[in-house]
PDB file of C-alpha atoms in Angstrom:
ATOM      1  CA  MET A 243      11.100  36.417  29.085  1.00 89.00           C
ATOM      2  CA  LYS A 244      10.806  38.406  25.851  1.00 94.00           C
ATOM      3  CA  ILE A 245      11.558  36.560  22.626  1.00 93.00           C
ATOM      4  CA  LEU A 246      11.729  37.453  18.948  1.00 93.00           C
ATOM      5  CA  ILE A 247       9.913  34.928  16.769  1.00 94.00           C
ATOM      6  CA  ASP A 248      11.868  34.279  13.588  1.00 91.00           C
ATOM      7  CA  THR A 249       9.971  34.385  10.307  1.00 93.00           C
ATOM      8  CA  ASN A 250      10.242  30.632   9.690  1.00 91.00           C
ATOM      9  CA  ILE A 251       8.369  29.796  12.906  1.00 93.00           C
ATOM     10  CA  ILE A 252       5.349  31.843  11.856  1.00 96.00           C
ATOM     11  CA  ILE A 253       5.389  30.510   8.298  1.00 96.00           C
ATOM     12  CA  ASP A 254       5.588  26.935   9.625  1.00 95.00           C
ATOM     13  CA  ASN A 255       2.536  27.643  11.753  1.00 96.00           C
ATOM     14  CA  ALA A 256       0.475  29.427   9.117  1.00 98.00           C
ATOM     15  CA  LEU A 257       1.174  26.840   6.427  1.00 97.00           C
ATOM     16  CA  GLU A 258       1.070  23.884   8.845  1.00 96.00           C
ATOM     17  CA  ARG A 259       4.439  22.720   7.504  1.00 94.00           C
ATOM     18  CA  GLU A 260       5.536  19.319   8.770  1.00 92.00           C
ATOM     19  CA  PRO A 261       7.497  18.327  10.706  1.00 89.00           C
ATOM     20  CA  PHE A 262       7.717  21.861  12.136  1.00 89.00           C
ATOM     21  CA  TRP A 263       4.071  22.757  12.718  1.00 91.00           C
ATOM     22  CA  ASN A 264       3.713  21.215  16.188  1.00 91.00           C
ATOM     23  CA  ALA A 265       6.732  23.075  17.606  1.00 90.00           C
ATOM     24  CA  SER A 266       5.557  26.363  16.082  1.00 92.00           C
ATOM     25  CA  GLU A 267       2.104  25.827  17.580  1.00 93.00           C
ATOM     26  CA  GLN A 268       3.663  25.204  21.011  1.00 92.00           C
ATOM     27  CA  VAL A 269       5.666  28.438  20.812  1.00 93.00           C
ATOM     28  CA  LEU A 270       2.660  30.524  19.775  1.00 96.00           C
ATOM     29  CA  SER A 271       0.515  28.856  22.444  1.00 95.00           C
ATOM     30  CA  LEU A 272       3.024  29.820  25.162  1.00 94.00           C
ATOM     31  CA  ILE A 273       2.906  33.397  23.916  1.00 96.00           C
ATOM     32  CA  GLU A 274      -0.885  33.472  23.743  1.00 96.00           C
ATOM     33  CA  LYS A 275      -1.080  32.138  27.330  1.00 96.00           C
ATOM     34  CA  GLY A 276       1.371  34.813  28.504  1.00 95.00           C
ATOM     35  CA  THR A 277       4.046  32.324  29.588  1.00 93.00           C
ATOM     36  CA  ILE A 278       6.531  34.207  27.413  1.00 93.00           C
ATOM     37  CA  ALA A 279       6.241  37.541  25.608  1.00 97.00           C
ATOM     38  CA  GLY A 280       6.476  37.141  21.844  1.00 97.00           C
ATOM     39  CA  TYR A 281       7.708  39.814  19.465  1.00 97.00           C
ATOM     40  CA  ILE A 282       7.708  39.890  15.685  1.00 97.00           C
ATOM     41  CA  SER A 283      10.033  42.202  13.812  1.00 96.00           C
ATOM     42  CA  ALA A 284       8.132  44.923  11.957  1.00 94.00           C
ATOM     43  CA  SER A 285      10.197  44.150   8.858  1.00 92.00           C
ATOM     44  CA  THR A 286       8.957  40.543   8.906  1.00 94.00           C
ATOM     45  CA  PHE A 287       5.330  41.367   8.141  1.00 94.00           C
ATOM     46  CA  SER A 288       5.770  42.057   4.430  1.00 94.00           C
ATOM     47  CA  ASP A 289       7.659  38.759   4.041  1.00 95.00           C
ATOM     48  CA  LEU A 290       4.971  36.902   5.989  1.00 97.00           C
ATOM     49  CA  TYR A 291       2.192  38.410   3.916  1.00 97.00           C
ATOM     50  CA  TYR A 292       3.941  37.643   0.624  1.00 97.00           C
ATOM     51  CA  ILE A 293       4.788  34.013   1.441  1.00 97.00           C
ATOM     52  CA  ILE A 294       1.576  33.039   3.237  1.00 98.00           C
ATOM     53  CA  ARG A 295      -0.697  34.788   0.708  1.00 98.00           C
ATOM     54  CA  LYS A 296       0.735  32.688  -2.123  1.00 98.00           C
ATOM     55  CA  ALA A 297      -0.422  29.519  -0.349  1.00 98.00           C
ATOM     56  CA  ARG A 298      -3.529  30.652   1.553  1.00 98.00           C
ATOM     57  CA  GLY A 299      -4.877  33.680  -0.295  1.00 98.00           C
ATOM     58  CA  ARG A 300      -5.170  37.342   0.666  1.00 98.00           C
ATOM     59  CA  ASP A 301      -8.169  37.216   3.012  1.00 98.00           C
ATOM     60  CA  TRP A 302      -6.955  34.194   4.988  1.00 98.00           C
ATOM     61  CA  THR A 303      -3.491  35.743   5.335  1.00 98.00           C
ATOM     62  CA  LEU A 304      -4.776  39.099   6.557  1.00 98.00           C
ATOM     63  CA  THR A 305      -7.052  37.383   9.085  1.00 98.00           C
ATOM     64  CA  TYR A 306      -4.146  35.247  10.338  1.00 98.00           C
ATOM     65  CA  LEU A 307      -1.760  38.211  10.689  1.00 98.00           C
ATOM     66  CA  LYS A 308      -4.401  40.346  12.419  1.00 98.00           C
ATOM     67  CA  GLN A 309      -5.061  37.528  14.888  1.00 97.00           C
ATOM     68  CA  LEU A 310      -1.323  37.084  15.477  1.00 97.00           C
ATOM     69  CA  ILE A 311      -0.881  40.683  16.599  1.00 96.00           C
ATOM     70  CA  THR A 312      -3.612  40.295  19.216  1.00 97.00           C
ATOM     71  CA  PHE A 313      -1.099  38.394  21.365  1.00 97.00           C
ATOM     72  CA  CYS A 314       2.307  39.223  19.836  1.00 98.00           C
ATOM     73  CA  GLN A 315       4.078  42.562  20.083  1.00 97.00           C
ATOM     74  CA  ILE A 316       5.767  44.340  17.181  1.00 97.00           C
ATOM     75  CA  ALA A 317       9.526  44.838  17.568  1.00 97.00           C
ATOM     76  CA  THR A 318      10.588  48.163  16.092  1.00 96.00           C
ATOM     77  CA  VAL A 319      13.115  48.147  13.279  1.00 96.00           C
ATOM     78  CA  ASN A 320      14.723  51.553  13.505  1.00 96.00           C
ATOM     79  CA  GLN A 321      17.887  53.238  12.287  1.00 96.00           C
ATOM     80  CA  ALA A 322      19.939  51.820  15.165  1.00 95.00           C
ATOM     81  CA  ALA A 323      18.879  48.269  14.264  1.00 94.00           C
ATOM     82  CA  ILE A 324      19.802  48.734  10.605  1.00 95.00           C
ATOM     83  CA  ILE A 325      23.167  50.322  11.430  1.00 95.00           C
ATOM     84  CA  MET A 326      23.912  47.442  13.795  1.00 92.00           C
ATOM     85  CA  ALA A 327      22.853  44.945  11.107  1.00 92.00           C
ATOM     86  CA  PHE A 328      25.491  46.386   8.764  1.00 94.00           C
ATOM     87  CA  THR A 329      28.208  45.687  11.338  1.00 91.00           C
ATOM     88  CA  THR A 330      27.435  42.042  12.152  1.00 86.00           C
ATOM     89  CA  ASN A 331      29.093  39.025  10.561  1.00 82.00           C
ATOM     90  CA  PHE A 332      25.886  37.261   9.546  1.00 84.00           C
ATOM     91  CA  GLN A 333      25.887  35.690   6.083  1.00 86.00           C
ATOM     92  CA  ASP A 334      22.191  36.509   5.631  1.00 88.00           C
ATOM     93  CA  PHE A 335      21.303  40.197   5.952  1.00 91.00           C
ATOM     94  CA  GLU A 336      17.715  39.385   6.965  1.00 90.00           C
ATOM     95  CA  ASP A 337      19.059  37.344   9.888  1.00 88.00           C
ATOM     96  CA  SER A 338      21.323  40.250  10.776  1.00 90.00           C
ATOM     97  CA  ILE A 339      18.294  42.547  10.918  1.00 93.00           C
ATOM     98  CA  GLN A 340      16.413  40.024  13.088  1.00 92.00           C
ATOM     99  CA  TYR A 341      19.354  39.791  15.492  1.00 89.00           C
ATOM    100  CA  SER A 342      19.902  43.563  15.612  1.00 91.00           C
ATOM    101  CA  THR A 343      16.190  44.176  16.140  1.00 93.00           C
ATOM    102  CA  SER A 344      16.216  41.812  19.107  1.00 92.00           C
ATOM    103  CA  VAL A 345      19.209  43.646  20.617  1.00 90.00           C
ATOM    104  CA  VAL A 346      17.774  47.138  20.072  1.00 92.00           C
ATOM    105  CA  ASN A 347      14.411  46.070  21.532  1.00 93.00           C
ATOM    106  CA  LYS A 348      16.173  44.438  24.525  1.00 92.00           C
ATOM    107  CA  LEU A 349      14.727  40.991  23.844  1.00 92.00           C
ATOM    108  CA  ASP A 350      16.124  37.930  25.602  1.00 88.00           C
ATOM    109  CA  ALA A 351      16.235  35.368  22.806  1.00 87.00           C
ATOM    110  CA  ILE A 352      15.345  34.533  19.222  1.00 88.00           C
ATOM    111  CA  ILE A 353      13.140  31.516  18.532  1.00 88.00           C
ATOM    112  CA  THR A 354      14.130  29.955  15.215  1.00 85.00           C
ATOM    113  CA  ARG A 355      14.396  26.531  13.692  1.00 81.00           C
ATOM    114  CA  ASN A 356      17.655  27.607  12.055  1.00 72.00           C
ATOM    115  CA  PRO A 357      20.008  27.898  15.038  1.00 65.00           C
ATOM    116  CA  GLN A 358      23.020  27.750  12.724  1.00 64.00           C
ATOM    117  CA  ASP A 359      21.916  31.164  11.402  1.00 66.00           C
ATOM    118  CA  PHE A 360      22.043  32.631  14.918  1.00 64.00           C
ATOM    119  CA  PRO A 361      25.257  31.356  16.516  1.00 56.00           C
ATOM    120  CA  ILE A 362      24.860  33.324  19.737  1.00 53.00           C
ATOM    121  CA  ILE A 363      23.871  30.962  22.548  1.00 46.00           C
ATOM    122  CA  THR A 364      23.015  32.077  26.059  1.00 49.00           C
ATOM    123  CA  PRO A 365      21.830  30.241  29.171  1.00 44.00           C
ATOM    124  CA  ARG A 366      18.426  31.868  28.654  1.00 49.00           C
ATOM    125  CA  ILE A 367      18.011  30.127  25.312  1.00 46.00           C
ATOM    126  CA  LYS A 368      18.589  26.764  26.986  1.00 46.00           C
ATOM    127  CA  TYR A 369      16.014  27.745  29.629  1.00 45.00           C
ATOM    128  CA  LEU A 370      13.529  28.595  26.903  1.00 49.00           C
ATOM    129  CA  GLY A 371      14.039  25.170  25.336  1.00 50.00           C
ATOM    130  CA  LYS A 372      13.110  23.590  28.657  1.00 47.00           C
ATOM    131  CA  ILE A 373       9.899  25.645  28.799  1.00 47.00           C
ATOM    132  CA  ILE A 374       8.854  24.651  25.294  1.00 50.00           C
ATOM    133  CA  TYR A 375       9.635  20.958  25.484  1.00 47.00           C
ATOM    134  CA  THR A 376       8.378  20.138  28.993  1.00 42.00           C
TER     135      THR A 376
END
């Protein structure tokens, strides 16, 4: 299964934000073990750097992001993804880009702690929940 990791999951992990850190650690651990294939949108990296750097500093942030890409893939954000993002009904344009990127890259699901932002539910998402919480 190929999943897109939403920005908030990575920020929760990097900043050890409670009560979300444990779940984010479980997701990243499954990816690192190869149980699931994790993808991060290319457009997410500047947001990650900006937010994490403010709390952890430049060097720590760069080390963290470099380590992250040793086991996560980068999902391409291309013209097709942006055009699709313009046509969705998402309230948040960043979420629209995340969704469109996952479609264009043929990913199976989006892992987020904001499911209300991604109202599309599939049987595969329920399956993924079983993997993470068992």
